[in-house]
mmCIF file of C-alpha atoms and ligand atoms in Angstrom:
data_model
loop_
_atom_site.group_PDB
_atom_site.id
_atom_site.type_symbol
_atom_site.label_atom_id
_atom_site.label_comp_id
_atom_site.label_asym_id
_atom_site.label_seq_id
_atom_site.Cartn_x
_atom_site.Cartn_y
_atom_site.Cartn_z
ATOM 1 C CA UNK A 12 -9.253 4.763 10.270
ATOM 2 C CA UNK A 13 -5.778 3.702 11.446
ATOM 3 C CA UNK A 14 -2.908 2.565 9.057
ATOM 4 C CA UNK A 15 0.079 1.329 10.177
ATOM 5 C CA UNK A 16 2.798 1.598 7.284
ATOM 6 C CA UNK A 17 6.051 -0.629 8.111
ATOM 7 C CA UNK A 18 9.194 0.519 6.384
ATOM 8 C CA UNK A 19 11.701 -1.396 4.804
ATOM 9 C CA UNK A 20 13.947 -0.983 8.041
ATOM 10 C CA UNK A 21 11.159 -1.868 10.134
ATOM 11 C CA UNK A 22 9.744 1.636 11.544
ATOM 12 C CA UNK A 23 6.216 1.788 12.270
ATOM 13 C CA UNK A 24 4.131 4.743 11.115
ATOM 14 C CA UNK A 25 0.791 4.581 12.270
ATOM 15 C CA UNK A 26 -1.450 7.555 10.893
ATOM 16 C CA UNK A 27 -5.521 8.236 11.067
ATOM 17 C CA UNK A 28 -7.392 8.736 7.904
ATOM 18 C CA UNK A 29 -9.853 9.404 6.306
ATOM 19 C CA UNK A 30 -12.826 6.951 5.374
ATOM 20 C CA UNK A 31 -12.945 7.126 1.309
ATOM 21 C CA UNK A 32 -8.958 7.852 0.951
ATOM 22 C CA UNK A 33 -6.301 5.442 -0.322
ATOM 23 C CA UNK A 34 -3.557 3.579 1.622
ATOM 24 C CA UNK A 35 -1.145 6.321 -1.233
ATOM 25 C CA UNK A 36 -2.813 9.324 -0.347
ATOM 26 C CA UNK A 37 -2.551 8.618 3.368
ATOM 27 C CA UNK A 38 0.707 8.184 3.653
ATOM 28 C CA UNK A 39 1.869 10.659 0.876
ATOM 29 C CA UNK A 40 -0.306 13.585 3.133
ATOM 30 C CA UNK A 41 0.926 12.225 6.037
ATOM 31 C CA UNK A 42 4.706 12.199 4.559
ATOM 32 C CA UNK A 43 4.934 8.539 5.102
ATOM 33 C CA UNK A 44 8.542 7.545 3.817
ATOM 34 C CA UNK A 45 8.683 4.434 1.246
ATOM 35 C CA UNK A 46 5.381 5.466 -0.474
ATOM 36 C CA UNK A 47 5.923 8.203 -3.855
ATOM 37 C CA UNK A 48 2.797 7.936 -5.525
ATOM 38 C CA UNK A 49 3.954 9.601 -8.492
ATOM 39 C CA UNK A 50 0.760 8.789 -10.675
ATOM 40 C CA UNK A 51 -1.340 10.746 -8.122
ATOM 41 C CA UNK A 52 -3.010 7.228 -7.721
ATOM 42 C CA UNK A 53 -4.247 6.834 -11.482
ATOM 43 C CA UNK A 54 -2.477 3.614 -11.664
ATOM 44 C CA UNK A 55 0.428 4.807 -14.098
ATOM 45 C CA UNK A 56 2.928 3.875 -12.076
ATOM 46 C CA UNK A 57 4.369 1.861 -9.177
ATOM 47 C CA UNK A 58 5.873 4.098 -7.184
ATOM 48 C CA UNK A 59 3.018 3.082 -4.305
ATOM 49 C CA UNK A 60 4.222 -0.594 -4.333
ATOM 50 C CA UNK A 61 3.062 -1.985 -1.033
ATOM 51 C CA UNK A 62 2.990 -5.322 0.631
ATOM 52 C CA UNK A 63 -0.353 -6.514 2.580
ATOM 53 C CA UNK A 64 0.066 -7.635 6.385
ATOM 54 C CA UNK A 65 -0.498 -11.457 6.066
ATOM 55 C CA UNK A 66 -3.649 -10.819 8.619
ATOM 56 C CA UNK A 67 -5.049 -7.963 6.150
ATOM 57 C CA UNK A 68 -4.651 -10.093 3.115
ATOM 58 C CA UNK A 69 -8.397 -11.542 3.331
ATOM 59 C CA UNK A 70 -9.898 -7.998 3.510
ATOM 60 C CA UNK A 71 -8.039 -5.989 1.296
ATOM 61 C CA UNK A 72 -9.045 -8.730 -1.614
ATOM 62 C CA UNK A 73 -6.727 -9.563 -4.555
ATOM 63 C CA UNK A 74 -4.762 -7.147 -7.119
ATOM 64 C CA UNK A 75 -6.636 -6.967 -10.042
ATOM 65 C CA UNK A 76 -5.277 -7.849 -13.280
ATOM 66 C CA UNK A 77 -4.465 -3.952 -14.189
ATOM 67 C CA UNK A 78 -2.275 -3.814 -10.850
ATOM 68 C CA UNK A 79 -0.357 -7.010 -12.106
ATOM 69 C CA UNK A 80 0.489 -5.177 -15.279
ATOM 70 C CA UNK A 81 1.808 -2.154 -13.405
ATOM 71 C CA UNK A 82 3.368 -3.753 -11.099
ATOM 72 C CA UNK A 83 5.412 -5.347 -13.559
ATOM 73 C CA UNK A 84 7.683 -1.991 -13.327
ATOM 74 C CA UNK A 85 7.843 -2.205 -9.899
ATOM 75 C CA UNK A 86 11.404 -1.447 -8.337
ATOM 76 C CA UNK A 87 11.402 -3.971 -5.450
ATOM 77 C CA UNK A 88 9.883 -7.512 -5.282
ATOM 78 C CA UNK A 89 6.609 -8.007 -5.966
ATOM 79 C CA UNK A 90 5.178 -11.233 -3.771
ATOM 80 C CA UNK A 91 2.093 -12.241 -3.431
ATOM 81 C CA UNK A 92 0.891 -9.647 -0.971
ATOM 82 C CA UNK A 93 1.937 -6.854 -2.924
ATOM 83 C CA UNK A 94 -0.481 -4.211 -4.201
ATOM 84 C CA UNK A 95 -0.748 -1.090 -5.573
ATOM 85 C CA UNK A 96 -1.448 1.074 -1.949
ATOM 86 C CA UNK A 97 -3.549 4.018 -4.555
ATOM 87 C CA UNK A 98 -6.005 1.008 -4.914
ATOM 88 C CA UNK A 99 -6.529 0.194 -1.560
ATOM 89 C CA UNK A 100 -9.435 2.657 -0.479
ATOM 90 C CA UNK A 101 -10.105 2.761 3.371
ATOM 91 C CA UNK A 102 -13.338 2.108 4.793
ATOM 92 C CA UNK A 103 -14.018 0.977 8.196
ATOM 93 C CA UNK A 104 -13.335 -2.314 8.259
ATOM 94 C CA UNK A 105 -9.998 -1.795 7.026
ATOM 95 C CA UNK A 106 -9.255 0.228 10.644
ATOM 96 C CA UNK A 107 -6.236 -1.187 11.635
ATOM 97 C CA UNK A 108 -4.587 -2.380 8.423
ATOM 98 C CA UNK A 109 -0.900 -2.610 8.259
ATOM 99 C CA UNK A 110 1.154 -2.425 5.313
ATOM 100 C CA UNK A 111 4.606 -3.056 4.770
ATOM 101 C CA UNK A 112 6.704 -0.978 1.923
ATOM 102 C CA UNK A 113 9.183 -2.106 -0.114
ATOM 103 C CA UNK A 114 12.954 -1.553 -0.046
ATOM 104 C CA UNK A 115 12.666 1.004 -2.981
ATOM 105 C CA UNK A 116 9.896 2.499 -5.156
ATOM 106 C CA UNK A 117 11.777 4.069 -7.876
HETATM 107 FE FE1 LIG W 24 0.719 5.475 -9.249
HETATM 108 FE FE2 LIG W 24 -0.527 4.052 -7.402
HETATM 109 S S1 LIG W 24 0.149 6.048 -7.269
HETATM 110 S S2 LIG W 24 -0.030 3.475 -9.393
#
């Protein structure tokens, strides 16, 4: 399944991953810049801030209200497109996705 991360600067990464694995844990094995994960993807953090690609929004569905809370203590902006990447698990119709990652996660 192919991800492409944008950073903050506006380099593409585009990895392929695994079917079952998060948007985090792709990028953080992949060494994806702009994505910490610190949690490990338990949701206690929000150090995997990401924004949705306005074309992905429809698929990848909405925060839920747990992601709100945490991303409360997020370092950049959160919008209306931004999730929590350890919550966005990949599955085939997701092939393509592109994020984009915040300025700053910590
Ligand atoms: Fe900590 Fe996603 S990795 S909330």
């Amino acid at each position: 399944i192919k991800v492409t991360y944008v950073a903050h600067d506006g380099t593409e990464t585009v990895i392929e991953a695994e079917e079952g694995t998060s948007v985090m844990q792709a990028a953080v094995s992949n060494d994806v810049e702009g994505i910490v994960g610190e949690c490990g993807g338990s949701m206690m953090c929000a150090t995997c801030h990401c924004y949705v690609d306005e074309a992905w929004e429809a698929r990848t569905g909405q925060r839920s209200d747990d992601e709100d809370e945490m991303l409360e203590g997020a370092a950049s902006e959160v919008t209306e497109r931004s999730r929590l990447s350890c919550q966005i698990k990949l599955d085939p119709s997701l092939d393509g996705l592109v994020v984009h990652l915040p300025e700053e996660q910590l």
